[in-house]
Structure formats: structure tokens, C-alpha cells
């Protein structure tokens, strides 16, 4: 890639990590799939988001999310501490900037599990990120899962279902779409995506190394 200002070749950092963005409607089952995925893949880092919503049964502060107050979240926004943030169903969700950028610079792969609004912001800032959108088999099944949680009232469920329909219409902007019809099946598809993208990263690093060697040899001959 030529730099218009200098005429020199601009290079990407071949050792930089890859950023994976996982999203999908509330209740689609992302958490269950990712729990199994991380058990099988120890080398990818999970970026813990912060949110103002209340913890659900079994969720742990600092493990599933950083649960903060609205006031503290808004301070993070004012101090430009977030890579992305969005308000969803009357609650804030966001991703810590420093953690993600430093991990990628060190060569670590990072996975974000975020809301669809935040995912769009990440795509704009990181056009090379790997995006995966999980879909439910159908809306009836998703509604069943939402009600099965027993954590929200009827008004909240109806609000979420309305948002889900809007999100599903935007699923085509993601690189990969995986239907969570059955956990193990969806998990295997996510693993296939990760393995493929890791392989392409290794190939890119190999090509970059070859180019650098060729340039070095050419320079020494001059």
C-alpha cells in the first residue's frame, strides 16, 4: 500500500492480534456458546464490558461484566475511556479502550461480546475486525428463551422483541452469521470461523516476513 505523502510503503504490524466481535439479539444464547468456546481456546482474551444493568443470577462482577452505576459510566464517556458504548433497553454498555488496544498491540487476539449498536461502531474503527452475528432459529424460540430467564417483566420483553426484529434486519453487514439452533452445532461453527481466521493471520505474517526479507536482500545488493 503506497503512502501518498511519502511514496514509501506503509506496513501493517504483522504481529498485531486479531479482533473478534460477537453479537446477536438478547436471549440468543451467546453466553452459553462463548463459555464453552473459551474453555476450548485459552489463547484468546475476553474483553469484559461494563454495563449499568443489574447482574442476572449467576453473573459475577469482573467476570461476566463490570457492573457500574449510571454516574460512573457517564464519567467514563466524558473521560474518553471507552472504545465504544451504546444505550440499550435503558442501560449503558461499553468496552474499555486501553485494555483492548494494548492487548492487540502485544499480539493477543481479543474477543468482544457486545450489543449490535456497539458492534457497528467497532466495525467503523476496525474495518479488519472479524464479526460474527448469532441468530435464533426463529422469533418464537427467542421469545421462549427470554421468558425462560424470568428476569424481566412483560413490557421489557416486548421492548426487547421489537429491538430484535430491527437487529435481525442488519445481520447481513456481519462477516459471519451463525444460527444457534443447537449449542454444540453453533459452537462448532464458531470454532471453524476462529480456526480459519487464525490460519489466514499466520499466512499473512509469513507473507509479510518474506517481503521484508526480499526488501532487505534487495537493499543490500544496491
mmCIF file of C-alpha atoms in Angstrom:
data_model
loop_
_atom_site.group_PDB
_atom_site.id
_atom_site.type_symbol
_atom_site.label_atom_id
_atom_site.label_comp_id
_atom_site.label_asym_id
_atom_site.label_seq_id
_atom_site.Cartn_x
_atom_site.Cartn_y
_atom_site.Cartn_z
ATOM 1 C CA UNK A 1 0.000 0.000 0.000
ATOM 2 C CA UNK A 2 1.575 3.261 -1.126
ATOM 3 C CA UNK A 3 1.591 6.317 1.113
ATOM 4 C CA UNK A 4 0.521 9.314 -0.988
ATOM 5 C CA UNK A 5 2.505 11.711 1.180
ATOM 6 C CA UNK A 6 5.898 9.977 1.216
ATOM 7 C CA UNK A 7 5.766 7.384 -1.540
ATOM 8 C CA UNK A 8 7.002 4.799 0.964
ATOM 9 C CA UNK A 9 5.291 1.506 1.622
ATOM 10 C CA UNK A 10 3.004 1.608 4.654
ATOM 11 C CA UNK A 11 3.016 -1.690 6.524
ATOM 12 C CA UNK A 12 0.622 -3.240 8.945
ATOM 13 C CA UNK A 13 2.012 -4.684 12.126
ATOM 14 C CA UNK A 14 2.146 -8.426 11.283
ATOM 15 C CA UNK A 15 2.337 -9.376 14.951
ATOM 16 C CA UNK A 16 -0.795 -7.476 15.966
ATOM 17 C CA UNK A 17 -3.632 -9.564 17.320
ATOM 18 C CA UNK A 18 -6.987 -10.060 15.650
ATOM 19 C CA UNK A 19 -10.166 -8.542 16.991
ATOM 20 C CA UNK A 20 -13.271 -10.752 17.046
ATOM 21 C CA UNK A 21 -16.661 -9.132 17.566
ATOM 22 C CA UNK A 22 -19.514 -11.394 18.663
ATOM 23 C CA UNK A 23 -23.059 -10.085 18.815
ATOM 24 C CA UNK A 24 -26.680 -11.027 18.334
ATOM 25 C CA UNK A 25 -30.097 -10.449 19.894
ATOM 26 C CA UNK A 26 -30.598 -10.672 23.638
ATOM 27 C CA UNK A 27 -31.589 -14.230 24.529
ATOM 28 C CA UNK A 28 -29.946 -15.836 21.506
ATOM 29 C CA UNK A 29 -27.573 -17.827 23.716
ATOM 30 C CA UNK A 30 -24.231 -16.124 23.107
ATOM 31 C CA UNK A 31 -23.119 -16.556 26.714
ATOM 32 C CA UNK A 32 -23.559 -20.331 26.752
ATOM 33 C CA UNK A 33 -21.687 -20.760 23.470
ATOM 34 C CA UNK A 34 -18.819 -18.488 24.488
ATOM 35 C CA UNK A 35 -18.378 -20.185 27.851
ATOM 36 C CA UNK A 36 -17.662 -23.432 26.005
ATOM 37 C CA UNK A 37 -15.596 -21.665 23.352
ATOM 38 C CA UNK A 38 -13.238 -20.087 25.895
ATOM 39 C CA UNK A 39 -12.880 -23.421 27.675
ATOM 40 C CA UNK A 40 -11.507 -24.845 24.408
ATOM 41 C CA UNK A 41 -9.430 -21.797 23.413
ATOM 42 C CA UNK A 42 -7.125 -20.497 26.122
ATOM 43 C CA UNK A 43 -5.121 -18.103 23.928
ATOM 44 C CA UNK A 44 -7.872 -15.633 23.039
ATOM 45 C CA UNK A 45 -8.641 -12.854 25.502
ATOM 46 C CA UNK A 46 -12.190 -11.981 26.506
ATOM 47 C CA UNK A 47 -12.706 -8.256 26.837
ATOM 48 C CA UNK A 48 -15.049 -7.710 29.767
ATOM 49 C CA UNK A 49 -17.570 -4.966 29.012
ATOM 50 C CA UNK A 50 -19.019 -2.636 31.589
ATOM 51 C CA UNK A 51 -22.735 -2.068 31.959
ATOM 52 C CA UNK A 52 -25.268 -0.291 34.142
ATOM 53 C CA UNK A 53 -27.773 -3.147 34.089
ATOM 54 C CA UNK A 54 -28.240 -5.320 37.154
ATOM 55 C CA UNK A 55 -26.480 -8.696 37.317
ATOM 56 C CA UNK A 56 -28.562 -11.716 36.331
ATOM 57 C CA UNK A 57 -28.496 -14.835 38.509
ATOM 58 C CA UNK A 58 -25.054 -16.434 38.338
ATOM 59 C CA UNK A 59 -23.305 -13.404 36.825
ATOM 60 C CA UNK A 60 -20.179 -12.174 38.611
ATOM 61 C CA UNK A 61 -18.714 -8.658 38.651
ATOM 62 C CA UNK A 62 -15.365 -8.651 36.841
ATOM 63 C CA UNK A 63 -16.082 -11.962 35.140
ATOM 64 C CA UNK A 64 -19.222 -11.500 33.060
ATOM 65 C CA UNK A 65 -19.351 -7.702 33.194
ATOM 66 C CA UNK A 66 -18.131 -4.778 35.229
ATOM 67 C CA UNK A 67 -21.405 -3.659 36.787
ATOM 68 C CA UNK A 68 -21.286 0.096 37.389
ATOM 69 C CA UNK A 69 -23.657 2.946 38.171
ATOM 70 C CA UNK A 70 -25.056 5.282 35.527
ATOM 71 C CA UNK A 71 -22.972 8.079 37.041
ATOM 72 C CA UNK A 72 -19.704 6.119 36.796
ATOM 73 C CA UNK A 73 -20.465 5.024 33.241
ATOM 74 C CA UNK A 74 -21.132 8.583 32.133
ATOM 75 C CA UNK A 75 -17.803 9.636 33.680
ATOM 76 C CA UNK A 76 -16.108 7.002 31.504
ATOM 77 C CA UNK A 77 -17.769 8.545 28.456
ATOM 78 C CA UNK A 78 -16.684 12.065 29.423
ATOM 79 C CA UNK A 79 -13.091 10.898 30.045
ATOM 80 C CA UNK A 80 -12.937 9.118 26.652
ATOM 81 C CA UNK A 81 -12.129 5.795 28.337
ATOM 82 C CA UNK A 82 -14.366 3.675 26.096
ATOM 83 C CA UNK A 83 -13.686 2.178 22.690
ATOM 84 C CA UNK A 84 -17.426 2.063 22.057
ATOM 85 C CA UNK A 85 -20.577 2.462 24.043
ATOM 86 C CA UNK A 86 -24.310 2.338 23.484
ATOM 87 C CA UNK A 87 -27.541 2.660 25.391
ATOM 88 C CA UNK A 88 -29.729 -0.392 25.020
ATOM 89 C CA UNK A 89 -33.019 -1.016 26.787
ATOM 90 C CA UNK A 90 -32.393 1.915 29.178
ATOM 91 C CA UNK A 91 -28.936 0.666 30.182
ATOM 92 C CA UNK A 92 -25.414 1.572 29.078
ATOM 93 C CA UNK A 93 -22.959 -0.971 27.669
ATOM 94 C CA UNK A 94 -19.356 -0.218 26.729
ATOM 95 C CA UNK A 95 -15.844 -1.531 26.060
ATOM 96 C CA UNK A 96 -12.735 -0.333 27.891
ATOM 97 C CA UNK A 97 -10.348 1.251 25.378
ATOM 98 C CA UNK A 98 -6.897 0.759 26.940
ATOM 99 C CA UNK A 99 -7.370 -2.927 27.665
ATOM 100 C CA UNK A 100 -8.282 -3.843 24.085
ATOM 101 C CA UNK A 101 -5.703 -1.673 22.308
ATOM 102 C CA UNK A 102 -2.802 -2.795 24.496
ATOM 103 C CA UNK A 103 -3.712 -6.473 24.105
ATOM 104 C CA UNK A 104 -3.893 -6.195 20.306
ATOM 105 C CA UNK A 105 -0.580 -4.334 20.145
ATOM 106 C CA UNK A 106 1.065 -7.151 22.105
ATOM 107 C CA UNK A 107 -0.186 -9.671 19.533
ATOM 108 C CA UNK A 108 -3.041 -11.158 21.532
ATOM 109 C CA UNK A 109 -6.352 -12.000 19.881
ATOM 110 C CA UNK A 110 -9.252 -10.287 21.639
ATOM 111 C CA UNK A 111 -12.939 -11.198 21.594
ATOM 112 C CA UNK A 112 -15.677 -8.676 22.292
ATOM 113 C CA UNK A 113 -19.207 -9.815 23.108
ATOM 114 C CA UNK A 114 -21.154 -6.609 22.654
ATOM 115 C CA UNK A 115 -24.516 -5.188 21.664
ATOM 116 C CA UNK A 116 -25.281 -4.558 17.996
ATOM 117 C CA UNK A 117 -25.036 -0.757 18.278
ATOM 118 C CA UNK A 118 -21.562 -1.054 19.750
ATOM 119 C CA UNK A 119 -20.580 -3.601 17.108
ATOM 120 C CA UNK A 120 -21.315 -1.097 14.336
ATOM 121 C CA UNK A 121 -19.006 1.443 16.000
ATOM 122 C CA UNK A 122 -16.233 -1.134 16.281
ATOM 123 C CA UNK A 123 -16.590 -2.001 12.574
ATOM 124 C CA UNK A 124 -16.064 1.659 11.694
ATOM 125 C CA UNK A 125 -12.909 1.925 13.824
ATOM 126 C CA UNK A 126 -11.556 -1.546 12.997
ATOM 127 C CA UNK A 127 -12.620 -2.431 9.425
ATOM 128 C CA UNK A 128 -10.491 -5.604 9.572
ATOM 129 C CA UNK A 129 -12.203 -6.981 12.667
ATOM 130 C CA UNK A 130 -13.880 -10.398 12.429
ATOM 131 C CA UNK A 131 -17.618 -10.035 13.026
ATOM 132 C CA UNK A 132 -20.000 -12.845 13.954
ATOM 133 C CA UNK A 133 -23.752 -12.438 14.363
ATOM 134 C CA UNK A 134 -25.725 -15.156 16.178
ATOM 135 C CA UNK A 135 -29.334 -15.614 15.130
ATOM 136 C CA UNK A 136 -32.125 -17.631 16.788
ATOM 137 C CA UNK A 137 -33.857 -20.455 14.853
ATOM 138 C CA UNK A 138 -36.963 -18.242 14.870
ATOM 139 C CA UNK A 139 -38.564 -15.451 16.882
ATOM 140 C CA UNK A 140 -40.852 -17.836 18.774
ATOM 141 C CA UNK A 141 -37.844 -19.712 20.127
ATOM 142 C CA UNK A 142 -36.138 -16.464 21.107
ATOM 143 C CA UNK A 143 -39.224 -15.240 22.944
ATOM 144 C CA UNK A 144 -39.347 -18.566 24.783
ATOM 145 C CA UNK A 145 -35.730 -18.125 25.891
ATOM 146 C CA UNK A 146 -36.325 -14.560 27.053
ATOM 147 C CA UNK A 147 -39.328 -15.593 29.108
ATOM 148 C CA UNK A 148 -37.419 -18.569 30.485
ATOM 149 C CA UNK A 149 -34.938 -16.235 32.140
ATOM 150 C CA UNK A 150 -37.701 -14.819 34.367
ATOM 151 C CA UNK A 151 -35.632 -11.675 34.874
ATOM 152 C CA UNK A 152 -37.818 -9.130 33.054
ATOM 153 C CA UNK A 153 -41.421 -8.005 33.096
ATOM 154 C CA UNK A 154 -43.773 -8.200 30.102
ATOM 155 C CA UNK A 155 -43.128 -4.615 28.987
ATOM 156 C CA UNK A 156 -39.360 -5.218 28.931
ATOM 157 C CA UNK A 157 -39.759 -8.453 26.967
ATOM 158 C CA UNK A 158 -41.944 -6.760 24.357
ATOM 159 C CA UNK A 159 -39.401 -3.933 24.071
ATOM 160 C CA UNK A 160 -36.591 -6.434 23.540
ATOM 161 C CA UNK A 161 -38.561 -8.340 20.888
ATOM 162 C CA UNK A 162 -39.104 -5.108 18.966
ATOM 163 C CA UNK A 163 -35.367 -4.401 19.065
ATOM 164 C CA UNK A 164 -34.596 -7.982 17.979
ATOM 165 C CA UNK A 165 -36.583 -7.559 14.766
ATOM 166 C CA UNK A 166 -34.599 -4.434 13.940
ATOM 167 C CA UNK A 167 -31.285 -6.169 14.705
ATOM 168 C CA UNK A 168 -32.060 -9.191 12.530
ATOM 169 C CA UNK A 169 -32.580 -6.906 9.545
ATOM 170 C CA UNK A 170 -28.971 -5.713 9.942
ATOM 171 C CA UNK A 171 -27.407 -9.168 10.249
ATOM 172 C CA UNK A 172 -26.174 -9.012 6.627
ATOM 173 C CA UNK A 173 -23.461 -6.471 7.497
ATOM 174 C CA UNK A 174 -21.565 -9.091 9.521
ATOM 175 C CA UNK A 175 -18.857 -11.287 8.010
ATOM 176 C CA UNK A 176 -20.312 -14.465 9.508
ATOM 177 C CA UNK A 177 -23.831 -15.400 10.592
ATOM 178 C CA UNK A 178 -24.367 -18.441 12.793
ATOM 179 C CA UNK A 179 -27.774 -19.827 13.693
ATOM 180 C CA UNK A 180 -27.919 -21.065 17.273
ATOM 181 C CA UNK A 181 -30.280 -23.951 16.614
ATOM 182 C CA UNK A 182 -28.308 -26.194 18.967
ATOM 183 C CA UNK A 183 -25.416 -25.181 21.210
ATOM 184 C CA UNK A 184 -22.838 -27.759 20.081
ATOM 185 C CA UNK A 185 -23.618 -27.132 16.429
ATOM 186 C CA UNK A 186 -23.252 -23.359 16.840
ATOM 187 C CA UNK A 187 -20.083 -23.850 18.898
ATOM 188 C CA UNK A 188 -18.510 -25.967 16.147
ATOM 189 C CA UNK A 189 -19.297 -23.270 13.573
ATOM 190 C CA UNK A 190 -17.735 -20.567 15.745
ATOM 191 C CA UNK A 191 -14.656 -22.749 16.222
ATOM 192 C CA UNK A 192 -14.389 -23.191 12.451
ATOM 193 C CA UNK A 193 -14.511 -19.401 11.994
ATOM 194 C CA UNK A 194 -11.787 -18.879 14.597
ATOM 195 C CA UNK A 195 -9.531 -21.592 13.174
ATOM 196 C CA UNK A 196 -9.902 -20.206 9.647
ATOM 197 C CA UNK A 197 -9.165 -16.627 10.678
ATOM 198 C CA UNK A 198 -6.165 -17.711 12.751
ATOM 199 C CA UNK A 199 -4.827 -19.585 9.739
ATOM 200 C CA UNK A 200 -5.188 -16.539 7.484
ATOM 201 C CA UNK A 201 -3.374 -14.449 10.107
ATOM 202 C CA UNK A 202 -0.456 -16.914 10.121
ATOM 203 C CA UNK A 203 -0.330 -16.838 6.327
ATOM 204 C CA UNK A 204 -0.291 -13.020 6.325
ATOM 205 C CA UNK A 205 2.549 -12.975 8.845
ATOM 206 C CA UNK A 206 4.501 -15.431 6.704
ATOM 207 C CA UNK A 207 3.977 -13.328 3.567
ATOM 208 C CA UNK A 208 4.998 -10.154 5.381
ATOM 209 C CA UNK A 209 8.145 -11.833 6.671
ATOM 210 C CA UNK A 210 9.010 -12.980 3.144
ATOM 211 C CA UNK A 211 8.502 -9.448 1.774
ATOM 212 C CA UNK A 212 10.727 -7.933 4.461
ATOM 213 C CA UNK A 213 13.458 -10.470 3.692
ATOM 214 C CA UNK A 214 13.240 -9.717 -0.043
ATOM 215 C CA UNK A 215 13.393 -5.961 0.585
ATOM 216 C CA UNK A 216 16.401 -6.413 2.859
ATOM 217 C CA UNK A 217 18.192 -8.542 0.274
ATOM 218 C CA UNK A 218 17.409 -6.045 -2.479
ATOM 219 C CA UNK A 219 18.729 -3.164 -0.379
ATOM 220 C CA UNK A 220 21.973 -4.997 0.365
ATOM 221 C CA UNK A 221 22.557 -5.600 -3.346
ATOM 222 C CA UNK A 222 22.310 -1.904 -4.199
#
